[in-house]
Amino acid sequence: MITKIYNILSAGLMCCGFAAAFTACTDTWDDHYESLGNGVVHDGTLWQAIKSDPNLSNFAKVVEGCDFAKSLDGSQVFTVFAPTNENFSSQEADQLISDYKTQEAANVTEEDNTVLKEFIQNHVALYNYSVSNASRDSIMLMNGKYAVLAANDISGVQLQSKNQLYGNGVLFTVKEKLGFKSNVFEYLRTDPDLDSLRSFMYNSHYYYKEFVPERSIAGSIVNGKTQYLDSVFTQRNELFTLLRSQLNDEDSTYYMVAPTNNVWKELIEEYEPYFNYPEGIEDRDSLIYTNSRLAIIAGTTFSATFNTDKTLPDSAMSENCVKNYASRVSTWGLPFEYYEYRYPLNAPYGVLSQSKEDIVDCSNGWVHKAFQWNINKLMSFNQWIILQAEEPRSIKEISKVADSHGDSINTVTGITRNVTSDNRGYYGKVWNNAFIEFQPDVATMNHTVTFYLRNVLSNMGYDIYLVTAPALANDTNATEAQRLPTIMQCTINVPGKKSEKLVNPNDPEGGQNFISTPDVVDYILLAEDYKFDYCTVDVEDETMQTTLSVETKVSNAQLRNNNYTRTMRIDCILVVPHGTLQLVDELPAGVPDSYQGKPGVLLFPHGYYEDRPFKYWYMLR
């Protein structure tokens, strides 16, 4: 029986709102539907039509052998582009079925089964599509790939029959199989050179299935909830969020630097010791595994929309880079250019300088297979740690003493002091233009303030600086007594280990005292090339944090004689990768003023570290 389309597929009209998200209707609705088999519907379903056509027997064999026939025989509306037997053999069909069964036995999900994704879903689209003499529309296939459907072809493959309308959709026949091109994420799964990266990116801990209601067929509503006649799922990956890159998104375009297996192995051996977490911490093994690998892949993806042919010769900003200058200052305390790389196309050390044969063209970008690793850890995860004293989470505790009632009270009071813009001698030289002044509440004893050392890496050489501020930074009328220096001792406290009192690296006799310099913002080197036993990146348990205790060591006699004060004015603690900070009295010659980060701090981007482009930082005394 033949019936007018608007009587049979009135439900199909309801899908137009969804279909419009993927393709525009090129004709008016009347013309559109008149083009569908002259406005008539053939008896039966798409599956019945395919199965009954002897020229589609090989395609039908795959559809049935891969358990997809029930979908094409149901009520959901599809458009099918079925390859004829002319260029699709029975042997090819048998191989596809065998591959499907092998993956099914290995518990590969339907969303990841390559036969379903790369062959069947590559020849099927949700909803009704048709062509006319003037057609040229972009449509989305079931696997998320886009195809261009024109009057006589789909993405260059000739249409042999068109617009055959059945009860649950439209059937086209095509001269040969439609080509499948992997996106960046899909490609990682196919290249044996990238097995190690694939194993991490496809780990089931991060890779999960998500229901897509807008692409599913809704049924009745039961108890206020929609019941779906046919549900569509897609695969999501938590790592995409961490990379800030949806690598399986066909609407985006990315460059991705992908470490090959040997490079991955070398990096894991180097990086895992940097993420040695304390014994007993929750999820310790998972933290070591995940963070050491994230350290590799962070900063490896680049939006081609943002990184254009015009900008790439100078620099490449990865998706992990903070692109806005003001946001960089807010995020890192200074305008650091982490995850941004200079001269990325310049061989041999540019991050995108791989040879043409090692660059793979994908449906949503390019994979750059890296047989040499050109991402310097000093420009990615091995960052400066700036612990501002005035931030509430910086301080763990202040020394206490029992009062006359036996209650515990602090021996000092911390007061936030600000540096105003009219104080030209110090404004801009004090970090964040604020510091903490620790004033003694108990004058007869020394005092201790303990700071959390958050986000340090283990087994990584650091230089540790205690930055002190002068009284004049807050009060230009400070008295001589207020401007006195103080003597301090500093101790590293590691959970489960004996505390370590730091030795002054500038004291030839190995003393443990550190003396502040009056009237200057003083960078006191506490330790050089110091290696922490444990990593504290992502550690939420405060009992597992490494800390630094700063204690005054001023005798009562020194106090009475006005030689020193027990007041500490602490600006911040700098924990910087060894050798990356140089204290200078004046800027090096030839450094352009345009690289000023803020008064007293300068970024010098034309240096080299191990023959690779690198950023050096200078602090004016």
Tab-separated table of N, CA and C in Angstrom, residues 180-270:
chain	number	residue	atom	x	y	z
A	180	PHE	N	36.012	6.529	5.890
A	180	PHE	CA	36.010	6.884	7.312
A	180	PHE	C	37.369	7.477	7.657
A	181	LYS	N	37.350	8.675	8.245
A	181	LYS	CA	38.592	9.292	8.704
A	181	LYS	C	38.507	9.476	10.217
A	182	SER	N	39.490	8.962	10.930
A	182	SER	CA	39.505	9.068	12.391
A	182	SER	C	39.684	10.510	12.824
A	183	ASN	N	39.037	10.869	13.946
A	183	ASN	CA	39.387	12.129	14.571
A	183	ASN	C	40.642	11.921	15.423
A	184	VAL	N	41.127	12.972	16.053
A	184	VAL	CA	42.386	12.892	16.797
A	184	VAL	C	42.317	11.795	17.867
A	185	PHE	N	41.232	11.762	18.618
A	185	PHE	CA	41.110	10.782	19.691
A	185	PHE	C	41.022	9.368	19.138
A	186	GLU	N	40.244	9.185	18.087
A	186	GLU	CA	40.108	7.858	17.486
A	186	GLU	C	41.436	7.367	16.920
A	187	TYR	N	42.219	8.293	16.366
A	187	TYR	CA	43.486	7.872	15.768
A	187	TYR	C	44.442	7.296	16.808
A	188	LEU	N	44.420	7.835	18.014
A	188	LEU	CA	45.331	7.346	19.049
A	188	LEU	C	45.147	5.851	19.289
A	189	ARG	N	43.961	5.358	18.998
A	189	ARG	CA	43.653	3.948	19.249
A	189	ARG	C	44.176	3.029	18.155
A	190	THR	N	44.525	3.595	17.021
A	190	THR	CA	44.839	2.769	15.861
A	190	THR	C	46.325	2.636	15.566
A	191	ASP	N	47.135	3.529	16.107
A	191	ASP	CA	48.555	3.571	15.740
A	191	ASP	C	49.379	2.810	16.776
A	192	PRO	N	50.029	1.719	16.386
A	192	PRO	CA	50.831	0.949	17.352
A	192	PRO	C	51.981	1.741	17.962
A	193	ASP	N	52.429	2.807	17.292
A	193	ASP	CA	53.486	3.654	17.865
A	193	ASP	C	52.990	4.432	19.080
A	194	LEU	N	51.659	4.508	19.247
A	194	LEU	CA	51.073	5.318	20.322
A	194	LEU	C	50.327	4.455	21.336
A	195	ASP	N	50.690	3.181	21.438
A	195	ASP	CA	49.982	2.260	22.334
A	195	ASP	C	49.975	2.738	23.781
A	196	SER	N	51.085	3.287	24.241
A	196	SER	CA	51.176	3.701	25.645
A	196	SER	C	50.239	4.875	25.928
A	197	LEU	N	50.221	5.842	25.033
A	197	LEU	CA	49.313	6.968	25.172
A	197	LEU	C	47.866	6.497	25.084
A	198	ARG	N	47.585	5.603	24.134
A	198	ARG	CA	46.226	5.054	23.993
A	198	ARG	C	45.778	4.378	25.276
A	199	SER	N	46.654	3.600	25.894
A	199	SER	CA	46.304	2.882	27.110
A	199	SER	C	45.855	3.852	28.208
A	200	PHE	N	46.501	5.000	28.301
A	200	PHE	CA	46.127	5.986	29.310
A	200	PHE	C	44.849	6.723	28.925
A	201	MET	N	44.779	7.172	27.680
A	201	MET	CA	43.637	7.981	27.259
A	201	MET	C	42.337	7.184	27.235
A	202	TYR	N	42.442	5.888	26.985
A	202	TYR	CA	41.244	5.046	26.917
A	202	TYR	C	41.011	4.260	28.205
A	203	ASN	N	41.711	4.609	29.253
A	203	ASN	CA	41.516	3.942	30.537
A	203	ASN	C	40.072	4.122	30.990
A	204	SER	N	39.423	3.034	31.378
A	204	SER	CA	37.999	3.076	31.733
A	204	SER	C	37.721	3.952	32.948
A	205	HIS	N	38.761	4.276	33.719
A	205	HIS	CA	38.567	5.158	34.877
A	205	HIS	C	38.163	6.565	34.434
A	206	TYR	N	38.632	6.966	33.236
A	206	TYR	CA	38.346	8.309	32.746
A	206	TYR	C	37.342	8.300	31.591
A	207	TYR	N	37.225	7.170	30.922
A	207	TYR	CA	36.484	7.069	29.661
A	207	TYR	C	35.142	6.398	29.951
A	208	TYR	N	34.058	7.085	29.709
A	208	TYR	CA	32.756	6.578	30.134
A	208	TYR	C	31.680	6.914	29.096
A	209	LYS	N	30.527	6.252	29.260
A	209	LYS	CA	29.409	6.402	28.328
A	209	LYS	C	28.407	7.403	28.888
A	210	GLU	N	27.882	8.279	28.008
A	210	GLU	CA	26.932	9.297	28.443
A	210	GLU	C	25.731	9.311	27.508
A	211	PHE	N	24.546	9.335	28.107
A	211	PHE	CA	23.297	9.348	27.351
A	211	PHE	C	23.102	10.700	26.676
A	212	VAL	N	22.660	10.671	25.407
A	212	VAL	CA	22.426	11.904	24.646
A	212	VAL	C	20.931	12.000	24.350
A	213	PRO	N	20.166	12.677	25.184
A	213	PRO	CA	18.713	12.701	25.007
A	213	PRO	C	18.266	13.346	23.700
A	214	GLU	N	18.996	14.387	23.240
A	214	GLU	CA	18.560	15.082	22.034
A	214	GLU	C	18.704	14.243	20.772
A	215	ARG	N	19.462	13.166	20.844
A	215	ARG	CA	19.612	12.284	19.685
A	215	ARG	C	18.881	10.958	19.882
A	216	SER	N	18.142	10.846	20.975
A	216	SER	CA	17.381	9.636	21.278
A	216	SER	C	15.910	9.855	20.954
A	217	ILE	N	15.176	8.754	20.826
A	217	ILE	CA	13.763	8.826	20.485
A	217	ILE	C	12.938	8.742	21.762
A	218	ALA	N	12.198	9.817	22.050
A	218	ALA	CA	11.395	9.879	23.267
A	218	ALA	C	10.069	9.176	23.078
A	219	GLY	N	9.614	8.499	24.132
A	219	GLY	CA	8.312	7.859	24.130
A	219	GLY	C	7.384	8.543	25.099
A	220	SER	N	6.634	7.757	25.840
A	220	SER	CA	5.665	8.305	26.781
A	220	SER	C	6.365	8.790	28.046
A	221	ILE	N	5.608	9.526	28.851
A	221	ILE	CA	6.116	10.022	30.131
A	221	ILE	C	5.467	9.210	31.245
A	222	VAL	N	6.292	8.598	32.071
A	222	VAL	CA	5.817	7.769	33.173
A	222	VAL	C	6.350	8.348	34.475
A	223	ASN	N	5.431	8.664	35.390
A	223	ASN	CA	5.813	9.250	36.690
A	223	ASN	C	6.692	10.484	36.517
A	224	GLY	N	6.359	11.269	35.510
A	224	GLY	CA	7.078	12.512	35.294
A	224	GLY	C	8.396	12.365	34.572
A	225	LYS	N	8.759	11.153	34.167
A	225	LYS	CA	10.035	10.923	33.492
A	225	LYS	C	9.803	10.401	32.078
A	226	THR	N	10.556	10.932	31.138
A	226	THR	CA	10.447	10.507	29.748
A	226	THR	C	11.013	9.103	29.577
A	227	GLN	N	10.240	8.242	28.921
A	227	GLN	CA	10.707	6.906	28.563
A	227	GLN	C	11.180	6.939	27.111
A	228	TYR	N	12.366	6.421	26.860
A	228	TYR	CA	12.936	6.493	25.516
A	228	TYR	C	12.765	5.175	24.786
A	229	LEU	N	12.264	5.287	23.536
A	229	LEU	CA	12.073	4.108	22.703
A	229	LEU	C	13.406	3.578	22.201
A	230	ASP	N	14.323	4.484	21.938
A	230	ASP	CA	15.665	4.098	21.490
A	230	ASP	C	16.641	5.130	22.032
A	231	SER	N	17.658	4.672	22.716
A	231	SER	CA	18.588	5.571	23.392
A	231	SER	C	19.914	5.637	22.654
A	232	VAL	N	20.425	6.856	22.531
A	232	VAL	CA	21.720	7.074	21.900
A	232	VAL	C	22.716	7.496	22.975
A	233	PHE	N	23.892	6.858	22.956
A	233	PHE	CA	24.944	7.184	23.910
A	233	PHE	C	26.174	7.663	23.150
A	234	THR	N	26.990	8.426	23.833
A	234	THR	CA	28.280	8.816	23.276
A	234	THR	C	29.334	8.620	24.352
A	235	GLN	N	30.574	8.532	23.937
A	235	GLN	CA	31.664	8.334	24.879
A	235	GLN	C	32.233	9.686	25.314
A	236	ARG	N	32.423	9.854	26.602
A	236	ARG	CA	33.036	11.053	27.166
A	236	ARG	C	34.328	10.668	27.871
A	237	ASN	N	35.173	11.656	28.089
A	237	ASN	CA	36.460	11.372	28.703
A	237	ASN	C	36.829	12.512	29.657
A	238	GLU	N	37.039	12.172	30.937
A	238	GLU	CA	37.414	13.191	31.920
A	238	GLU	C	38.734	13.866	31.560
A	239	LEU	N	39.598	13.158	30.862
A	239	LEU	CA	40.886	13.744	30.489
A	239	LEU	C	40.712	14.907	29.522
A	240	PHE	N	39.617	14.883	28.751
A	240	PHE	CA	39.373	16.010	27.844
A	240	PHE	C	39.183	17.298	28.630
A	241	THR	N	38.532	17.183	29.782
A	241	THR	CA	38.333	18.374	30.622
A	241	THR	C	39.666	18.883	31.139
A	242	LEU	N	40.522	17.963	31.565
A	242	LEU	CA	41.828	18.364	32.077
A	242	LEU	C	42.704	18.950	30.972
A	243	LEU	N	42.527	18.448	29.759
A	243	LEU	CA	43.267	18.982	28.617
A	243	LEU	C	42.593	20.216	28.020
A	244	ARG	N	41.367	20.481	28.474
A	244	ARG	CA	40.552	21.568	27.922
A	244	ARG	C	40.363	21.388	26.426
A	245	SER	N	40.280	20.149	25.980
A	245	SER	CA	40.193	19.832	24.554
A	245	SER	C	39.274	18.631	24.362
A	246	GLN	N	38.212	18.812	23.587
A	246	GLN	CA	37.326	17.702	23.250
A	246	GLN	C	37.874	17.032	21.985
A	247	LEU	N	38.775	16.110	22.174
A	247	LEU	CA	39.530	15.551	21.053
A	247	LEU	C	38.688	14.702	20.115
A	248	ASN	N	37.464	14.329	20.535
A	248	ASN	CA	36.590	13.578	19.641
A	248	ASN	C	35.481	14.452	19.067
A	249	ASP	N	35.595	15.753	19.218
A	249	ASP	CA	34.584	16.684	18.730
A	249	ASP	C	34.869	17.003	17.261
A	250	GLU	N	33.922	16.628	16.399
A	250	GLU	CA	34.112	16.841	14.967
A	250	GLU	C	33.957	18.308	14.581
A	251	ASP	N	33.441	19.132	15.505
A	251	ASP	CA	33.269	20.559	15.215
A	251	ASP	C	34.510	21.381	15.572
A	252	SER	N	35.512	20.749	16.163
A	252	SER	CA	36.726	21.457	16.571
A	252	SER	C	37.896	21.030	15.686
A	253	THR	N	38.976	21.804	15.760
A	253	THR	CA	40.185	21.459	15.008
A	253	THR	C	41.386	21.626	15.926
A	254	TYR	N	42.151	20.548	16.094
A	254	TYR	CA	43.266	20.540	17.032
A	254	TYR	C	44.554	20.060	16.373
A	255	TYR	N	45.653	20.558	16.926
A	255	TYR	CA	46.950	19.899	16.786
A	255	TYR	C	47.185	19.162	18.109
A	256	MET	N	47.667	17.923	18.035
A	256	MET	CA	48.047	17.237	19.270
A	256	MET	C	49.437	16.634	19.111
A	257	VAL	N	50.306	16.943	20.072
A	257	VAL	CA	51.634	16.333	20.109
A	257	VAL	C	51.509	15.037	20.902
A	258	ALA	N	51.745	13.916	20.241
A	258	ALA	CA	51.512	12.604	20.844
A	258	ALA	C	52.840	11.877	21.043
A	259	PRO	N	53.239	11.623	22.293
A	259	PRO	CA	54.498	10.915	22.532
A	259	PRO	C	54.416	9.465	22.066
A	260	THR	N	55.405	9.037	21.325
A	260	THR	CA	55.458	7.635	20.899
A	260	THR	C	55.880	6.758	22.079
A	261	ASN	N	55.795	5.455	21.897
A	261	ASN	CA	55.977	4.528	23.020
A	261	ASN	C	57.311	4.685	23.732
A	262	ASN	N	58.391	4.811	22.988
A	262	ASN	CA	59.707	4.949	23.628
A	262	ASN	C	59.814	6.264	24.403
A	263	VAL	N	59.268	7.327	23.821
A	263	VAL	CA	59.282	8.622	24.510
A	263	VAL	C	58.435	8.540	25.772
A	264	TRP	N	57.266	7.932	25.661
A	264	TRP	CA	56.381	7.775	26.820
A	264	TRP	C	57.081	7.018	27.943
A	265	LYS	N	57.735	5.945	27.600
A	265	LYS	CA	58.441	5.133	28.602
A	265	LYS	C	59.520	5.954	29.301
A	266	GLU	N	60.296	6.714	28.532
A	266	GLU	CA	61.346	7.541	29.118
A	266	GLU	C	60.765	8.606	30.045
A	267	LEU	N	59.662	9.221	29.618
A	267	LEU	CA	59.050	10.270	30.428
A	267	LEU	C	58.448	9.717	31.709
A	268	ILE	N	57.815	8.564	31.631
A	268	ILE	CA	57.244	7.950	32.835
A	268	ILE	C	58.344	7.637	33.844
A	269	GLU	N	59.452	7.089	33.367
A	269	GLU	CA	60.568	6.782	34.266
A	269	GLU	C	61.114	8.045	34.921
A	270	GLU	N	61.107	9.155	34.186
A	270	GLU	CA	61.592	10.412	34.743
A	270	GLU	C	60.561	11.067	35.648
